[in-house]
PDB file of C-alpha atoms (C1' of nucleotides) in Angstrom:
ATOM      1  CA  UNK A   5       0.000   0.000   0.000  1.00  0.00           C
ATOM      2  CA  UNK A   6       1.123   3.558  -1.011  1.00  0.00           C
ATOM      3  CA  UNK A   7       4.142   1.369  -2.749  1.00  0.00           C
ATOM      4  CA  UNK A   8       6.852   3.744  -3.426  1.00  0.00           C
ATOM      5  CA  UNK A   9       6.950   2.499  -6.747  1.00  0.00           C
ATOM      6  CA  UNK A  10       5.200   4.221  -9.701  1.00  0.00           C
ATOM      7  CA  UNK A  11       3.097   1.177 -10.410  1.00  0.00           C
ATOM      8  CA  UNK A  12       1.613   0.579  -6.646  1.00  0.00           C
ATOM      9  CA  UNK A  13       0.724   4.595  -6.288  1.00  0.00           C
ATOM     10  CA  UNK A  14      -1.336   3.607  -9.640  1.00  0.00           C
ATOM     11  CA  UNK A  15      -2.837   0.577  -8.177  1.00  0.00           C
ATOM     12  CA  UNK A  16      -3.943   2.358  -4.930  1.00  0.00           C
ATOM     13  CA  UNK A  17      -5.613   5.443  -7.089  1.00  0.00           C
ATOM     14  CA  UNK A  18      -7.220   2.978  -9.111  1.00  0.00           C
ATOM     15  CA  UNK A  19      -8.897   0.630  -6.518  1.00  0.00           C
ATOM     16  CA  UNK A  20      -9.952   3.717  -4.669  1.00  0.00           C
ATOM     17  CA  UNK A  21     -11.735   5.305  -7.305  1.00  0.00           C
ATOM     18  CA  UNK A  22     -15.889   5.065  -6.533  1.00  0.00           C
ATOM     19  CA  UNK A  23     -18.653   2.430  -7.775  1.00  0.00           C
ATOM     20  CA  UNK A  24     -20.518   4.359 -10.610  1.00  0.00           C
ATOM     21  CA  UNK A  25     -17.400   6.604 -11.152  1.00  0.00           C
ATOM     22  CA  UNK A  26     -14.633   7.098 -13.414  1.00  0.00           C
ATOM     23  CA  UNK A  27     -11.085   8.527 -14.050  1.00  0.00           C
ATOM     24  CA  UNK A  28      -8.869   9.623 -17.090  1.00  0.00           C
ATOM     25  CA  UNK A  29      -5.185   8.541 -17.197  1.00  0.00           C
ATOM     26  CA  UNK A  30      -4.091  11.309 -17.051  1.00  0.00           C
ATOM     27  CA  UNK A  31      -5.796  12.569 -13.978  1.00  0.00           C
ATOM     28  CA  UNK A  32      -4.235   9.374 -12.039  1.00  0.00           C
ATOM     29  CA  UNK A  33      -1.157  10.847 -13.496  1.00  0.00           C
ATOM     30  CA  UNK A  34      -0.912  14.090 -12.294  1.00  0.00           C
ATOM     31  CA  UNK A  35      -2.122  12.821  -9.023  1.00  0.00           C
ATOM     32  CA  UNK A  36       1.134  11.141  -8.600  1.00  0.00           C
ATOM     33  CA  UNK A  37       2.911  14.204  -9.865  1.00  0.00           C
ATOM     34  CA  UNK A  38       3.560  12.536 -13.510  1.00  0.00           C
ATOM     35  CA  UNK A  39       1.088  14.167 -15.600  1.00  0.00           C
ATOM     36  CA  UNK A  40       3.558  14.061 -17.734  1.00  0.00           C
ATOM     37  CA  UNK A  41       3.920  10.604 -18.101  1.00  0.00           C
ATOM     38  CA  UNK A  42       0.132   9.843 -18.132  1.00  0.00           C
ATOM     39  CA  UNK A  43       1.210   6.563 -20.597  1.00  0.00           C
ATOM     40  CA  UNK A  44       2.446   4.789 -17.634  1.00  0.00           C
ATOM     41  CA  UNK A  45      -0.190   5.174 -16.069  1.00  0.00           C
ATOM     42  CA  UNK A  46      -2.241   2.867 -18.393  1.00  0.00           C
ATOM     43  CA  UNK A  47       1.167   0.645 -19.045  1.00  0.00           C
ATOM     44  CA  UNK A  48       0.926   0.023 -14.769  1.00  0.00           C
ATOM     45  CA  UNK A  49      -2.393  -1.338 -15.946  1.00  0.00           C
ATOM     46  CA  UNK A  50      -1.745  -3.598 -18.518  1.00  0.00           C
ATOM     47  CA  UNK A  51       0.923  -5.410 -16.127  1.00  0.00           C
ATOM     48  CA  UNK A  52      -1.987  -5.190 -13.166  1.00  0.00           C
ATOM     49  CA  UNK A  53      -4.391  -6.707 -15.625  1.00  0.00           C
ATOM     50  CA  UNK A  54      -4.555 -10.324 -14.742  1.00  0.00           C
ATOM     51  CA  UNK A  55      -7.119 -12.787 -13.297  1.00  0.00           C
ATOM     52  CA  UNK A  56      -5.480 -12.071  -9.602  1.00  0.00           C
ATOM     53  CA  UNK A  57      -6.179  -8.186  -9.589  1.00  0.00           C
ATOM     54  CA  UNK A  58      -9.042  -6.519  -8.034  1.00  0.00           C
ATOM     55  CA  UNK A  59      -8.208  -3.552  -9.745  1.00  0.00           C
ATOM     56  CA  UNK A  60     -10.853  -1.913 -11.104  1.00  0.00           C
ATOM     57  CA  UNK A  61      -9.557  -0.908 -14.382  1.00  0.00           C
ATOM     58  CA  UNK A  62     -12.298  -0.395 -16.352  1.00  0.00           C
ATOM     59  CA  UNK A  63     -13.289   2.248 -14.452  1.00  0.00           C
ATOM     60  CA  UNK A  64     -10.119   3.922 -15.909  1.00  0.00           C
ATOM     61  CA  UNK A  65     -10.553   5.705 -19.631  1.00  0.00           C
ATOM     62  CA  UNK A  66      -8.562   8.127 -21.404  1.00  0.00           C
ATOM     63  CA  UNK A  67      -9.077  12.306 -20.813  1.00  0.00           C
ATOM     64  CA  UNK A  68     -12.174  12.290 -23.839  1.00  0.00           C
ATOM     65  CA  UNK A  69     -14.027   9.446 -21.956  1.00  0.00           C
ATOM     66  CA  UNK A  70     -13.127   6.510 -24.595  1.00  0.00           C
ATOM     67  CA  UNK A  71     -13.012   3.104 -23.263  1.00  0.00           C
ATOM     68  CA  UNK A  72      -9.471   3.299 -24.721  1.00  0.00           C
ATOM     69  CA  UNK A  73      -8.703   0.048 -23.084  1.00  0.00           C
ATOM     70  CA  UNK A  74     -11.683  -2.265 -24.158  1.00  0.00           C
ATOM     71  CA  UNK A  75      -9.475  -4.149 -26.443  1.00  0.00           C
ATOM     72  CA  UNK A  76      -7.352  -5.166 -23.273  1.00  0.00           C
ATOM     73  CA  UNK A  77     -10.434  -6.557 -21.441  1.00  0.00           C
ATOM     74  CA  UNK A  78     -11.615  -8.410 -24.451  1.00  0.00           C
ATOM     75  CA  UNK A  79     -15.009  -7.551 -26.606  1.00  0.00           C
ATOM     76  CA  UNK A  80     -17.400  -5.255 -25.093  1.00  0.00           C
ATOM     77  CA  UNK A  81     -16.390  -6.540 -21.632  1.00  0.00           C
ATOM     78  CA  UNK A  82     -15.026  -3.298 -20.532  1.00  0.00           C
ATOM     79  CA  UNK A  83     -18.390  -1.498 -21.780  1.00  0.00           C
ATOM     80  CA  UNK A  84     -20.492  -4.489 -19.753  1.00  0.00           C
ATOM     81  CA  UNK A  85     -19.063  -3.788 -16.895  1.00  0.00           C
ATOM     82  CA  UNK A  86     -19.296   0.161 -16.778  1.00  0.00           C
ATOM     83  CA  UNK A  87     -23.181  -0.179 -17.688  1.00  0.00           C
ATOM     84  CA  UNK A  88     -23.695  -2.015 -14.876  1.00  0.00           C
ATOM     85  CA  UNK A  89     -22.421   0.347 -12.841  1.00  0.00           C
ATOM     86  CA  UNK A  90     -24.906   3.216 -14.249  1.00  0.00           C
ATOM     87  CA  UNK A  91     -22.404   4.773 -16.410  1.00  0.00           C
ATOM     88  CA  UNK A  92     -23.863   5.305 -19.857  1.00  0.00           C
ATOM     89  CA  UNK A  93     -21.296   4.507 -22.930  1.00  0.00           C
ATOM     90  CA  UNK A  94     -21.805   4.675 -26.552  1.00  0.00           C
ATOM     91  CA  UNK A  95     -19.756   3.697 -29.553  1.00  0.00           C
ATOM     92  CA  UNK A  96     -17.031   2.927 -26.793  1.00  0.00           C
ATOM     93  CA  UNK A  97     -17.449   6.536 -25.193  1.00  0.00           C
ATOM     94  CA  UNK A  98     -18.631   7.577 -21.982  1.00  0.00           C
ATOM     95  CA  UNK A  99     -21.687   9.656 -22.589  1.00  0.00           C
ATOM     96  CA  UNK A 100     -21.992  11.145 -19.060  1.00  0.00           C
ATOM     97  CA  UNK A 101     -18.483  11.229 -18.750  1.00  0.00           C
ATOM     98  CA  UNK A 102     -18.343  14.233 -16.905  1.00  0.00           C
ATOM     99  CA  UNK A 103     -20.957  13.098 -15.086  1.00  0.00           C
ATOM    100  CA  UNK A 104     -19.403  10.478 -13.335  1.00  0.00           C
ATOM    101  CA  UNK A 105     -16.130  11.695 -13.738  1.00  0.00           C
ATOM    102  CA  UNK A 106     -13.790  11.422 -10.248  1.00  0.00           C
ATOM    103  CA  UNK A 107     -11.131  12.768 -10.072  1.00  0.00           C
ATOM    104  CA  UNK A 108      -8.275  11.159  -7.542  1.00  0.00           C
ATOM    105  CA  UNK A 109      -8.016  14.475  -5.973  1.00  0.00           C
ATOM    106  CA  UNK A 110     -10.939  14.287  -4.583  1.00  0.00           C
ATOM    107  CA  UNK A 111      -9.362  12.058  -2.130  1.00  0.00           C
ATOM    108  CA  UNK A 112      -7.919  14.899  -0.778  1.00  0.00           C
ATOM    109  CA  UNK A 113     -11.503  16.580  -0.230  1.00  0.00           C
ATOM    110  CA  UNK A 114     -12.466  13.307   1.498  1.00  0.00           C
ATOM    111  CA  UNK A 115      -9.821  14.016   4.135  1.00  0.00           C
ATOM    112  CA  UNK A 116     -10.199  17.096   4.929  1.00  0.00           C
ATOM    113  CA  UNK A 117     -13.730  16.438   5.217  1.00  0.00           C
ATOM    114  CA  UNK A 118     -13.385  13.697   7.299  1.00  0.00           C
TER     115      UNK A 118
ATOM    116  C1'  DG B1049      24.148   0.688 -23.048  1.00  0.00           C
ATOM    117  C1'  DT B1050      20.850   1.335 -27.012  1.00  0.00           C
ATOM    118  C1'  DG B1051      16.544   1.077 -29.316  1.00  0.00           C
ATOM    119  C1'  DG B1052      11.754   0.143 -29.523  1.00  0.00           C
ATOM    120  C1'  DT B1053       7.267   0.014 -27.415  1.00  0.00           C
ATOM    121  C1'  DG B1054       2.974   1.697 -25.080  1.00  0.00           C
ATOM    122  C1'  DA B1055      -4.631   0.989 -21.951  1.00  0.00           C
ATOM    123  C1'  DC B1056      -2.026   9.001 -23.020  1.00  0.00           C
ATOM    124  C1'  DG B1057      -1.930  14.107 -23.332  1.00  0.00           C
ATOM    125  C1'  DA B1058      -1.092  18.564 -25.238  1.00  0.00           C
ATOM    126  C1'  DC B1059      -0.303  21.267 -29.137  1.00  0.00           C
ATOM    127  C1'  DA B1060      -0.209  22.667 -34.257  1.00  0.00           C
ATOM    128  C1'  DC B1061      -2.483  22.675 -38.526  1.00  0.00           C
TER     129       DC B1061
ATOM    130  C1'  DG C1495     -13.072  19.509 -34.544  1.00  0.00           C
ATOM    131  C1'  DG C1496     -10.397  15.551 -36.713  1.00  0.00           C
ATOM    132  C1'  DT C1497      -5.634  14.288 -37.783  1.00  0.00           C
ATOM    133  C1'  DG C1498      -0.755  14.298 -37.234  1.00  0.00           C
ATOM    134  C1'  DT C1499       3.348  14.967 -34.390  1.00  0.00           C
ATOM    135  C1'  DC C1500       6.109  15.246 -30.275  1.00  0.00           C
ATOM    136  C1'  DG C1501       7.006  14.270 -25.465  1.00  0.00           C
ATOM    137  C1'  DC C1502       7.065  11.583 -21.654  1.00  0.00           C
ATOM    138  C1'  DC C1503       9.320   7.615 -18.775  1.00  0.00           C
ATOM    139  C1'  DA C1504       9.434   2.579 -17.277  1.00  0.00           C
ATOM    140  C1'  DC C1505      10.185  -1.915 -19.073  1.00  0.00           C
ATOM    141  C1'  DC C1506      11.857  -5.550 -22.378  1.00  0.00           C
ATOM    142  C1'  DA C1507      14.912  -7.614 -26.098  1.00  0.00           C
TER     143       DA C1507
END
DNA sequence: GTGGTGACGACAC
DNA sequence: GGTGTCGCCACCA
């Protein structure tokens, strides 16, 4: 947890982002201070994609909303999943996608909150 | 040690 | 607003 590693940070962001929500790349990337470098960010993924991880990364789509990714989980399984979670996509984008868009900073709110 | 690759992002045209 | 180009950095051959 909180690995100092590049890939755990990811990992953490990822499986902390909300049931019915979403996140671009790139905002998981500038969370860790590597906007920059927002193509790790989905490269952590691919190596965390595997039948052992509870990583939720379908729940992870590039800054326009496009299930970028869908290839990687295989047909329209990456689509599936985010319907049943409420989240409306069509022709592989995220139509509310700034409606369920969460951002990792929002974390941050969380705390301070409470 | 070097080169190529990649589930992206920002910018230029 | 779609398309092309560059940058970015970790990992693999």
């Amino acid at each position: 947890m909180t690995e100092n590693n590049f890939f755990g940070m990811v990992y953490e962001v990822v499986k902390l982002i909300p049931y019915g929500r979403v996140t671009s790349y790139g905002a998981i990337a500038a969370y860790l201070g590597a906007k920059s470098s927002s193509r790790m960010v989905g490269w952590a993924l691919n190596v965390s994609h595997g039948p052992f991880s509870e990583i939720p990364a379908h729940r992870v789509v590039n800054r326009n909303g496009i299930l970028s990714g869908k290839a990687h989980f295989g047909g329209d399984r990456m689509q599936t999943l985010l319907e049943q979670e409420g989240i409306l996509v069509n022709n592989d984008k995220i139509v509310n996608f700034k409606e369920v868009f969460w951002d990792p900073k929002e974390l941050e709110k969380e705390m301070l909150k409470g």
